[in-house]
Amino acid sequence: MKEFFKVPEVKYEGTESKNPFAFKYYEKERRIGGKTMGEHLKFSMAYWHTMCADGTDMFGVGTMDKSFGESDPLAVYKQKVYAAFELMHKLGIEFFCFHDRDIAPEGKSLAEFQSNLDVIVPIIEEQMKKYGIKLLWGTANCFSNPRYMHGAATACEADVMAFAAAQVKKAIDITIRLGGTGYVFWGGREGYETLLNTDMALEQDNYAAFLRMAVDYARKNGFTGDFYIEPKPKEPTKHQYDFDAATVLAFLRKYGLEKDFKLNIEANHATLAGHTFEHELCISRINNALGSVDANQGDEHLGWDTDQFPTDVYATTYAMLEVLRAGGFTTGGLNFDAKTRRGSNTPEDIFLAHIAAMDAFALGLINAQKLIQDGRIDAFIKERYASFETGIGADVRAGRATLETLAEYALTIGDVKPASGRQEYLEMVVNSILFA
Ligand code: XLS
Ligand code: NI
Ligand code: NI
């Protein structure tokens, strides 16, 4: 078997290690609160970035060669499979995610695309068995092809929707065949550029109808996993319908889809929507809709989806705090929807990026567990709302209070002086725990 990456299997060596190809914090078998780090974190490789993205941007062609020594398209995609599994195996990553277009060339027609997929999928299946690697989620790319320029499920032309249906149907078949526990919808072109040419009500009705058809088809064919919608406010469209977690939840409830769908929260999409990563995770958690995570980070000075590998330990700490509060992942995991920078263009960089990100999330998990065990943050929050445990507050919680009883009570208490929120103190507590 050809070796694609001249990198050894990556092992945990601890914080003293200066070996770039070693984990400093991620110790797969280390137990943290009843589960191993590996079980908590459920790392996944994103096929599109890692096996396909070549550094192309608006101003220049690719800087990375991801043809793996072949030139015929189908041969290239066969090699990508072997390279992908070598990489995941060497990094100890147990899951992957894909779009249909990432794993096989589109060819000249829909039929050719489908037969190309039929060539590649058995190879993926065989490699999954060989390495014990699993599918986290599958999806269809209904945004790159020019036919989707006005949308896919929300296109203004019904024939376009039919093409999208064909892609989604096949991607669901593949997801089921490979035992995937999730299926993602990210509406890259499901949105609009101007209301001057858009019937938003019709487009949203169509989107819901399309999702319903996908759920019905998948359930009928034995899919028991979760469907996820991945919110993103913009890019490529000016205004995307799956704007943020709260918008998506309202949409799902309007159309009665909330039983089948959870959310796939991506860090960089949260920040594009003007939210923190932990805000989107928290919204999902308190609505019992936290499904999976696209683990990456943006650049605070850039207004687009830079999809960088996550290395900001405060962000991973607050994210893992939400994941732990939600009770951990079930069907989902941490998918590195991230690409190395255009200038980090060697195969080694792909390893270094994953190692850095896995260590950042390992630290996030360790820190989040420490914050919970220390208890000061949770105790502070509990105390802050203590007035809702007795008296008039308890009446509100129990649904016994009315506007009249509250008004009557207010007249008896003179004035009220709210206690300090102590933000700086809490930030100090966090630092004292993180850097103890
Ligand atoms: C793009 C999205 C995409 C989804 C899957 O911004 O993150 O990669 O994760 O279609
Ligand atoms: Ni994503
Ligand atoms: Ni993204």
CSV table of C-alpha atoms and ligand atoms in Angstrom, one decimal:
chain,number,residue,atom,x,y,z
A,1,MET,CA,0.0,0.0,0.0
A,2,LYS,CA,1.3,3.4,-1.0
A,3,GLU,CA,2.1,5.8,1.8
A,4,PHE,CA,0.9,9.3,1.0
A,5,PHE,CA,2.0,11.2,4.1
A,6,LYS,CA,5.6,10.9,5.3
A,7,VAL,CA,4.4,11.4,8.9
A,8,PRO,CA,4.4,8.8,11.7
A,9,GLU,CA,1.3,7.9,13.7
A,10,VAL,CA,0.7,10.8,16.0
A,11,LYS,CA,0.9,9.9,19.7
A,12,TYR,CA,0.4,11.7,23.0
A,13,GLU,CA,3.8,12.9,24.4
A,14,GLY,CA,2.6,15.5,27.0
A,15,THR,CA,3.3,19.2,27.5
A,16,GLU,CA,7.0,18.9,27.7
A,17,SER,CA,7.3,17.5,24.2
A,18,LYS,CA,8.7,19.7,21.5
A,19,ASN,CA,7.8,17.2,18.8
A,20,PRO,CA,5.4,19.0,16.4
A,21,PHE,CA,3.9,15.6,15.3
A,22,ALA,CA,2.8,14.7,18.8
A,23,PHE,CA,-0.2,15.6,21.0
A,24,LYS,CA,0.6,17.7,24.0
A,25,TYR,CA,-2.9,17.6,25.6
A,26,TYR,CA,-5.0,15.1,23.7
A,27,GLU,CA,-4.7,11.7,25.4
A,28,LYS,CA,-7.4,9.6,23.8
A,29,GLU,CA,-7.8,7.1,26.6
A,30,ARG,CA,-7.6,9.5,29.5
A,31,ARG,CA,-10.8,9.5,31.5
A,32,ILE,CA,-12.6,12.8,32.2
A,33,GLY,CA,-15.8,12.6,34.1
A,34,GLY,CA,-16.8,9.1,33.2
A,35,LYS,CA,-15.8,9.1,29.5
A,36,THR,CA,-12.5,9.0,27.7
A,37,MET,CA,-11.3,12.1,25.9
A,38,GLY,CA,-11.9,10.3,22.6
A,39,GLU,CA,-15.5,9.5,23.5
A,40,HIS,CA,-16.1,13.1,24.6
A,41,LEU,CA,-14.6,14.8,21.6
A,42,LYS,CA,-15.5,12.5,18.7
A,43,PHE,CA,-13.2,14.2,16.2
A,44,SER,CA,-14.1,14.1,12.5
A,45,MET,CA,-12.2,14.9,9.3
A,46,ALA,CA,-14.0,17.2,6.8
A,47,TYR,CA,-13.4,15.5,3.4
A,48,TRP,CA,-14.0,18.7,1.4
A,49,HIS,CA,-11.3,20.8,3.0
A,50,THR,CA,-8.8,18.1,3.9
A,51,MET,CA,-8.9,16.0,0.7
A,52,CYS,CA,-10.1,18.6,-1.8
A,53,ALA,CA,-9.4,22.3,-1.0
A,54,ASP,CA,-6.3,23.3,-2.8
A,55,GLY,CA,-5.9,26.9,-1.6
A,56,THR,CA,-7.7,28.5,-4.5
A,57,ASP,CA,-9.0,32.0,-3.6
A,58,MET,CA,-10.6,34.9,-5.5
A,59,PHE,CA,-7.1,36.2,-6.4
A,60,GLY,CA,-5.2,33.1,-7.3
A,61,VAL,CA,-5.1,29.5,-8.2
A,62,GLY,CA,-4.4,26.6,-5.9
A,63,THR,CA,-1.2,26.3,-3.9
A,64,MET,CA,-1.6,22.7,-2.8
A,65,ASP,CA,-1.6,19.6,-4.9
A,66,LYS,CA,-4.4,17.2,-3.9
A,67,SER,CA,-4.3,14.9,-6.9
A,68,PHE,CA,-2.3,12.3,-5.1
A,69,GLY,CA,-0.2,11.4,-8.1
A,70,GLU,CA,-3.1,10.8,-10.6
A,71,SER,CA,-4.6,12.8,-13.4
A,72,ASP,CA,-7.7,10.9,-14.5
A,73,PRO,CA,-10.5,12.3,-12.3
A,74,LEU,CA,-11.8,9.0,-11.1
A,75,ALA,CA,-8.3,7.7,-10.4
A,76,VAL,CA,-7.6,10.9,-8.4
A,77,TYR,CA,-10.8,10.3,-6.2
A,78,LYS,CA,-9.8,6.7,-5.6
A,79,GLN,CA,-6.4,7.9,-4.3
A,80,LYS,CA,-8.1,10.5,-2.1
A,81,VAL,CA,-9.9,7.7,-0.3
A,82,TYR,CA,-6.7,5.9,0.6
A,83,ALA,CA,-5.0,9.1,1.5
A,84,ALA,CA,-7.9,10.2,3.7
A,85,PHE,CA,-8.0,7.0,5.6
A,86,GLU,CA,-4.2,6.9,6.1
A,87,LEU,CA,-4.4,10.5,7.4
A,88,MET,CA,-7.3,9.8,9.8
A,89,HIS,CA,-5.6,6.6,11.0
A,90,LYS,CA,-2.3,8.3,11.7
A,91,LEU,CA,-4.1,11.1,13.6
A,92,GLY,CA,-6.4,8.8,15.5
A,93,ILE,CA,-9.5,10.5,14.1
A,94,GLU,CA,-12.4,8.1,14.1
A,95,PHE,CA,-15.0,9.9,12.1
A,96,PHE,CA,-15.4,11.8,8.8
A,97,CYS,CA,-18.0,13.9,7.0
A,98,PHE,CA,-18.5,14.3,3.3
A,99,HIS,CA,-20.5,16.0,0.5
A,100,ASP,CA,-21.3,13.9,-2.5
A,101,ARG,CA,-19.0,16.1,-4.6
A,102,ASP,CA,-16.0,15.6,-2.3
A,103,ILE,CA,-15.8,11.9,-2.8
A,104,ALA,CA,-16.4,11.5,-6.6
A,105,PRO,CA,-16.1,13.6,-9.7
A,106,GLU,CA,-19.3,15.1,-11.1
A,107,GLY,CA,-18.6,14.0,-14.7
A,108,LYS,CA,-20.8,15.3,-17.5
A,109,SER,CA,-24.2,14.3,-16.3
A,110,LEU,CA,-26.2,13.4,-13.2
A,111,ALA,CA,-26.1,9.8,-14.3
A,112,GLU,CA,-22.3,9.8,-14.7
A,113,PHE,CA,-22.0,11.4,-11.2
A,114,GLN,CA,-24.1,8.7,-9.7
A,115,SER,CA,-22.1,5.9,-11.3
A,116,ASN,CA,-18.9,7.6,-10.2
A,117,LEU,CA,-20.2,7.5,-6.6
A,118,ASP,CA,-21.0,3.9,-7.1
A,119,VAL,CA,-17.4,3.2,-7.9
A,120,ILE,CA,-16.0,5.1,-4.9
A,121,VAL,CA,-18.4,4.3,-2.1
A,122,PRO,CA,-17.4,0.5,-1.9
A,123,ILE,CA,-13.8,1.6,-1.6
A,124,ILE,CA,-14.7,4.0,1.3
A,125,GLU,CA,-16.7,1.2,2.9
A,126,GLU,CA,-13.8,-1.2,2.7
A,127,GLN,CA,-11.4,1.4,4.2
A,128,MET,CA,-13.9,2.1,7.0
A,129,LYS,CA,-13.9,-1.6,7.9
A,130,LYS,CA,-10.1,-1.8,7.7
A,131,TYR,CA,-9.4,1.1,10.0
A,132,GLY,CA,-12.6,1.0,12.2
A,133,ILE,CA,-13.4,4.6,11.1
A,134,LYS,CA,-17.1,5.7,11.1
A,135,LEU,CA,-19.2,8.2,9.2
A,136,LEU,CA,-20.4,11.1,11.4
A,137,TRP,CA,-22.6,12.7,8.7
A,138,GLY,CA,-23.1,12.9,5.0
A,139,THR,CA,-24.5,15.7,2.9
A,140,ALA,CA,-25.1,16.8,-0.7
A,141,ASN,CA,-23.3,19.7,-2.3
A,142,CYS,CA,-26.2,21.7,-3.8
A,143,PHE,CA,-24.4,25.0,-4.0
A,144,SER,CA,-21.3,24.7,-6.3
A,145,ASN,CA,-22.8,23.7,-9.6
A,146,PRO,CA,-24.0,26.8,-11.7
A,147,ARG,CA,-27.5,25.2,-11.9
A,148,TYR,CA,-27.9,26.2,-8.2
A,149,MET,CA,-27.2,29.9,-8.7
A,150,HIS,CA,-30.7,30.9,-7.5
A,151,GLY,CA,-30.9,28.2,-4.9
A,152,ALA,CA,-31.5,24.4,-4.7
A,153,ALA,CA,-34.5,23.5,-2.6
A,154,THR,CA,-35.5,27.2,-2.7
A,155,ALA,CA,-34.8,27.7,-6.4
A,156,CYS,CA,-37.3,29.7,-8.5
A,157,GLU,CA,-37.4,26.8,-11.0
A,158,ALA,CA,-38.9,23.5,-10.1
A,159,ASP,CA,-36.5,21.5,-12.4
A,160,VAL,CA,-33.6,22.8,-10.2
A,161,MET,CA,-35.3,21.5,-7.1
A,162,ALA,CA,-35.6,18.1,-8.9
A,163,PHE,CA,-31.8,18.0,-9.5
A,164,ALA,CA,-31.3,18.8,-5.8
A,165,ALA,CA,-33.7,16.0,-4.8
A,166,ALA,CA,-31.7,13.5,-7.0
A,167,GLN,CA,-28.5,14.5,-5.2
A,168,VAL,CA,-30.0,14.4,-1.7
A,169,LYS,CA,-31.6,11.1,-2.4
A,170,LYS,CA,-28.3,9.5,-3.5
A,171,ALA,CA,-26.4,11.2,-0.6
A,172,ILE,CA,-28.9,9.8,1.9
A,173,ASP,CA,-28.5,6.3,0.3
A,174,ILE,CA,-24.8,6.6,0.8
A,175,THR,CA,-25.1,7.9,4.3
A,176,ILE,CA,-27.4,4.9,5.2
A,177,ARG,CA,-25.1,2.4,3.5
A,178,LEU,CA,-22.0,3.7,5.4
A,179,GLY,CA,-23.8,3.8,8.7
A,180,GLY,CA,-23.8,7.6,9.2
A,181,THR,CA,-25.4,8.8,12.3
A,182,GLY,CA,-26.3,12.2,10.9
A,183,TYR,CA,-27.3,13.9,7.7
A,184,VAL,CA,-26.7,17.7,7.2
A,185,PHE,CA,-28.4,20.4,5.3
A,186,TRP,CA,-26.5,23.6,4.9
A,187,GLY,CA,-28.3,26.0,2.7
A,188,GLY,CA,-25.4,27.6,0.9
A,189,ARG,CA,-27.7,29.0,-1.9
A,190,GLU,CA,-30.9,28.8,0.1
A,191,GLY,CA,-31.4,32.5,0.5
A,192,TYR,CA,-31.7,35.6,-1.7
A,193,GLU,CA,-29.7,38.5,-3.2
A,194,THR,CA,-32.6,40.9,-3.5
A,195,LEU,CA,-36.3,40.9,-2.5
A,196,LEU,CA,-37.0,42.6,-5.9
A,197,ASN,CA,-37.0,39.2,-7.5
A,198,THR,CA,-37.8,36.9,-4.6
A,199,ASP,CA,-41.0,35.3,-3.2
A,200,MET,CA,-39.7,34.6,0.2
A,201,ALA,CA,-42.8,32.9,1.5
A,202,LEU,CA,-42.9,30.5,-1.4
A,203,GLU,CA,-39.2,29.7,-1.1
A,204,GLN,CA,-39.5,28.9,2.6
A,205,ASP,CA,-42.5,26.7,2.0
A,206,ASN,CA,-40.6,24.9,-0.7
A,207,TYR,CA,-37.6,24.5,1.6
A,208,ALA,CA,-39.8,22.9,4.3
A,209,ALA,CA,-41.5,20.7,1.8
A,210,PHE,CA,-38.1,19.5,0.5
A,211,LEU,CA,-36.8,18.7,4.0
A,212,ARG,CA,-40.0,16.8,4.7
A,213,MET,CA,-39.5,14.7,1.5
A,214,ALA,CA,-35.9,14.0,2.6
A,215,VAL,CA,-36.9,12.9,6.1
A,216,ASP,CA,-39.7,10.7,4.7
A,217,TYR,CA,-37.4,9.1,2.2
A,218,ALA,CA,-34.6,8.5,4.7
A,219,ARG,CA,-36.9,7.1,7.4
A,220,LYS,CA,-38.6,4.8,4.9
A,221,ASN,CA,-35.2,3.5,4.0
A,222,GLY,CA,-34.0,2.8,7.6
A,223,PHE,CA,-32.2,6.0,8.6
A,224,THR,CA,-32.4,6.3,12.3
A,225,GLY,CA,-29.9,9.1,12.8
A,226,ASP,CA,-30.5,12.8,13.2
A,227,PHE,CA,-30.9,15.4,10.6
A,228,TYR,CA,-29.1,18.6,11.2
A,229,ILE,CA,-29.5,22.1,9.8
A,230,GLU,CA,-26.3,24.1,9.9
A,231,PRO,CA,-27.0,27.8,10.4
A,232,LYS,CA,-25.0,30.5,8.6
A,233,PRO,CA,-26.2,34.1,8.0
A,234,LYS,CA,-24.6,34.8,4.7
A,235,GLU,CA,-21.9,33.8,2.1
A,236,PRO,CA,-22.4,32.8,-0.5
A,237,THR,CA,-25.9,34.4,-0.5
A,238,LYS,CA,-26.4,38.0,0.8
A,239,HIS,CA,-29.1,36.6,3.2
A,240,GLN,CA,-29.2,32.9,4.0
A,241,TYR,CA,-32.5,31.5,5.3
A,242,ASP,CA,-30.7,29.3,8.0
A,243,PHE,CA,-29.3,32.6,9.4
A,244,ASP,CA,-28.6,31.5,13.0
A,245,ALA,CA,-29.8,28.9,15.5
A,246,ALA,CA,-32.8,30.9,16.7
A,247,THR,CA,-34.0,31.6,13.2
A,248,VAL,CA,-33.6,27.9,12.2
A,249,LEU,CA,-35.5,26.8,15.3
A,250,ALA,CA,-38.4,29.1,14.5
A,251,PHE,CA,-38.4,27.8,10.9
A,252,LEU,CA,-38.4,24.1,12.0
A,253,ARG,CA,-41.3,24.8,14.5
A,254,LYS,CA,-43.4,26.7,11.9
A,255,TYR,CA,-43.3,23.7,9.6
A,256,GLY,CA,-43.4,20.9,12.3
A,257,LEU,CA,-39.9,19.6,11.5
A,258,GLU,CA,-38.5,20.0,15.0
A,259,LYS,CA,-38.8,16.3,15.9
A,260,ASP,CA,-36.4,15.2,13.1
A,261,PHE,CA,-33.9,18.1,13.1
A,262,LYS,CA,-31.2,19.2,15.4
A,263,LEU,CA,-28.5,21.9,14.7
A,264,ASN,CA,-25.0,21.6,13.5
A,265,ILE,CA,-23.3,24.6,14.9
A,266,GLU,CA,-20.2,26.0,13.2
A,267,ALA,CA,-18.0,28.4,15.1
A,268,ASN,CA,-17.2,30.7,12.2
A,269,HIS,CA,-20.9,30.9,11.2
A,270,ALA,CA,-21.8,32.0,14.7
A,271,THR,CA,-19.3,34.8,14.6
A,272,LEU,CA,-20.5,35.9,11.1
A,273,ALA,CA,-24.0,36.1,12.5
A,274,GLY,CA,-22.7,38.4,15.2
A,275,HIS,CA,-22.9,35.8,18.0
A,276,THR,CA,-20.2,34.0,20.0
A,277,PHE,CA,-19.7,30.3,19.3
A,278,GLU,CA,-21.0,29.5,22.8
A,279,HIS,CA,-24.1,31.6,22.3
A,280,GLU,CA,-25.2,29.4,19.3
A,281,LEU,CA,-24.3,26.3,21.3
A,282,CYS,CA,-26.3,27.5,24.3
A,283,ILE,CA,-29.4,28.4,22.2
A,284,SER,CA,-29.2,24.9,20.8
A,285,ARG,CA,-28.7,23.3,24.2
A,286,ILE,CA,-31.6,25.0,25.9
A,287,ASN,CA,-33.9,24.0,23.1
A,288,ASN,CA,-32.7,20.3,23.2
A,289,ALA,CA,-31.4,20.8,19.6
A,290,LEU,CA,-27.6,20.5,20.0
A,291,GLY,CA,-26.7,17.9,17.4
A,292,SER,CA,-23.2,18.4,16.1
A,293,VAL,CA,-20.4,20.9,15.8
A,294,ASP,CA,-18.3,22.2,12.9
A,295,ALA,CA,-15.2,23.0,14.8
A,296,ASN,CA,-13.3,25.9,13.3
A,297,GLN,CA,-12.6,29.5,14.0
A,298,GLY,CA,-12.8,32.8,12.1
A,299,ASP,CA,-10.6,35.8,12.0
A,300,GLU,CA,-12.0,38.7,14.0
A,301,HIS,CA,-10.8,41.2,11.4
A,302,LEU,CA,-12.3,39.5,8.4
A,303,GLY,CA,-16.0,39.5,7.5
A,304,TRP,CA,-16.1,36.1,5.8
A,305,ASP,CA,-15.9,32.4,6.6
A,306,THR,CA,-12.2,31.8,6.9
A,307,ASP,CA,-12.7,28.2,8.2
A,308,GLN,CA,-9.5,28.2,10.2
A,309,PHE,CA,-8.4,25.3,12.4
A,310,PRO,CA,-9.5,26.1,16.0
A,311,THR,CA,-6.7,27.0,18.3
A,312,ASP,CA,-8.3,29.6,20.5
A,313,VAL,CA,-8.4,27.9,23.9
A,314,TYR,CA,-10.9,30.3,25.5
A,315,ALA,CA,-13.3,29.6,22.6
A,316,THR,CA,-12.8,25.8,22.9
A,317,THR,CA,-13.3,26.0,26.7
A,318,TYR,CA,-16.6,27.9,26.5
A,319,ALA,CA,-17.7,25.6,23.7
A,320,MET,CA,-16.9,22.4,25.6
A,321,LEU,CA,-18.6,23.9,28.7
A,322,GLU,CA,-21.9,24.0,26.6
A,323,VAL,CA,-21.3,20.5,25.2
A,324,LEU,CA,-20.8,19.1,28.7
A,325,ARG,CA,-23.8,21.0,30.0
A,326,ALA,CA,-25.8,19.4,27.2
A,327,GLY,CA,-24.7,16.0,28.4
A,328,GLY,CA,-22.2,15.5,25.6
A,329,PHE,CA,-22.6,14.3,22.0
A,330,THR,CA,-24.9,11.5,21.0
A,331,THR,CA,-25.1,11.3,17.2
A,332,GLY,CA,-22.8,14.3,16.6
A,333,GLY,CA,-19.2,15.2,17.2
A,334,LEU,CA,-16.5,17.7,16.5
A,335,ASN,CA,-16.0,18.0,12.7
A,336,PHE,CA,-13.0,20.0,11.6
A,337,ASP,CA,-14.7,22.1,8.9
A,338,ALA,CA,-11.4,23.9,8.5
A,339,LYS,CA,-8.7,24.3,6.0
A,340,THR,CA,-5.0,25.1,6.3
A,341,ARG,CA,-4.1,28.7,5.2
A,342,ARG,CA,-3.3,29.1,1.5
A,343,GLY,CA,0.3,29.7,2.6
A,344,SER,CA,0.4,26.5,4.7
A,345,ASN,CA,0.5,24.4,1.7
A,346,THR,CA,2.4,21.2,2.5
A,347,PRO,CA,1.0,17.8,3.4
A,348,GLU,CA,2.7,18.2,6.8
A,349,ASP,CA,0.7,21.3,7.4
A,350,ILE,CA,-2.5,19.3,7.3
A,351,PHE,CA,-1.2,17.1,10.1
A,352,LEU,CA,0.0,20.1,12.2
A,353,ALA,CA,-3.3,21.8,11.8
A,354,HIS,CA,-5.3,18.8,13.0
A,355,ILE,CA,-2.9,18.2,15.9
A,356,ALA,CA,-3.1,21.9,17.0
A,357,ALA,CA,-6.9,21.8,16.8
A,358,MET,CA,-7.3,18.4,18.6
A,359,ASP,CA,-5.0,19.7,21.3
A,360,ALA,CA,-7.0,22.9,21.6
A,361,PHE,CA,-10.3,21.0,22.0
A,362,ALA,CA,-8.6,18.6,24.5
A,363,LEU,CA,-7.6,21.7,26.5
A,364,GLY,CA,-11.1,23.0,26.1
A,365,LEU,CA,-12.5,19.8,27.5
A,366,ILE,CA,-10.0,19.7,30.4
A,367,ASN,CA,-10.7,23.3,31.3
A,368,ALA,CA,-14.5,23.0,31.0
A,369,GLN,CA,-14.4,20.0,33.3
A,370,LYS,CA,-12.3,22.0,35.8
A,371,LEU,CA,-14.7,25.0,35.7
A,372,ILE,CA,-17.6,22.6,36.5
A,373,GLN,CA,-15.7,20.9,39.3
A,374,ASP,CA,-14.5,24.1,40.8
A,375,GLY,CA,-18.2,25.1,41.0
A,376,ARG,CA,-17.7,28.8,41.5
A,377,ILE,CA,-19.3,29.8,38.2
A,378,ASP,CA,-22.3,27.6,38.5
A,379,ALA,CA,-22.8,28.6,42.2
A,380,PHE,CA,-22.6,32.3,41.2
A,381,ILE,CA,-25.3,31.8,38.5
A,382,LYS,CA,-27.5,29.8,40.9
A,383,GLU,CA,-27.2,32.5,43.6
A,384,ARG,CA,-27.9,35.3,41.1
A,385,TYR,CA,-31.3,33.8,40.4
A,386,ALA,CA,-32.1,32.7,44.0
A,387,SER,CA,-35.0,35.1,44.3
A,388,PHE,CA,-36.9,32.8,41.9
A,389,GLU,CA,-36.7,30.0,44.4
A,390,THR,CA,-39.0,31.5,47.1
A,391,GLY,CA,-41.8,34.0,47.5
A,392,ILE,CA,-43.0,35.9,44.6
A,393,GLY,CA,-40.2,34.5,42.3
A,394,ALA,CA,-41.3,31.0,43.0
A,395,ASP,CA,-44.9,32.0,42.2
A,396,VAL,CA,-43.6,33.2,38.8
A,397,ARG,CA,-41.8,30.0,38.2
A,398,ALA,CA,-44.9,27.9,39.1
A,399,GLY,CA,-47.2,30.0,36.9
A,400,ARG,CA,-49.1,31.2,40.0
A,401,ALA,CA,-48.2,34.9,39.7
A,402,THR,CA,-50.3,37.4,37.7
A,403,LEU,CA,-49.5,40.9,36.7
A,404,GLU,CA,-51.8,42.1,39.5
A,405,THR,CA,-50.1,40.0,42.2
A,406,LEU,CA,-46.7,41.3,41.1
A,407,ALA,CA,-47.9,44.9,41.0
A,408,GLU,CA,-49.4,44.6,44.4
A,409,TYR,CA,-46.2,43.1,45.8
A,410,ALA,CA,-44.1,45.8,44.2
A,411,LEU,CA,-46.0,48.5,46.2
A,412,THR,CA,-45.0,46.8,49.4
A,413,ILE,CA,-41.2,46.6,48.9
A,414,GLY,CA,-40.1,50.2,48.6
A,415,ASP,CA,-37.2,50.0,46.1
A,416,VAL,CA,-35.0,47.3,44.7
A,417,LYS,CA,-31.2,47.5,44.3
A,418,PRO,CA,-30.0,44.7,42.0
A,419,ALA,CA,-26.7,43.0,43.0
A,420,SER,CA,-23.5,43.3,40.9
A,421,GLY,CA,-23.1,41.0,38.0
A,422,ARG,CA,-19.4,40.7,38.9
A,423,GLN,CA,-18.2,40.0,35.3
A,424,GLU,CA,-14.6,40.9,35.9
A,425,TYR,CA,-14.5,38.7,39.0
A,426,LEU,CA,-15.9,35.8,37.1
A,427,GLU,CA,-13.3,36.3,34.3
A,428,MET,CA,-10.6,36.3,37.0
A,429,VAL,CA,-12.0,33.1,38.4
A,430,VAL,CA,-11.8,31.5,34.9
A,431,ASN,CA,-8.2,32.6,34.4
A,432,SER,CA,-7.2,31.4,37.9
A,433,ILE,CA,-8.6,28.0,37.0
A,434,LEU,CA,-7.2,27.8,33.5
A,435,PHE,CA,-3.7,28.9,34.5
A,436,ALA,CA,-3.5,27.3,38.0
B,1,XLS,C1,-19.9,26.2,4.5
B,1,XLS,C2,-20.4,25.1,5.4
B,1,XLS,C3,-20.3,23.7,4.7
B,1,XLS,C4,-21.2,22.7,5.5
B,1,XLS,C5,-21.6,21.5,4.8
B,1,XLS,O1,-19.7,27.3,5.0
B,1,XLS,O2,-19.7,25.1,6.6
B,1,XLS,O3,-19.0,23.3,4.6
B,1,XLS,O4,-20.5,22.4,6.7
B,1,XLS,O5,-22.2,21.7,3.6
B,2,NI,NI,-19.7,23.7,8.1
B,3,NI,NI,-18.1,27.4,7.1
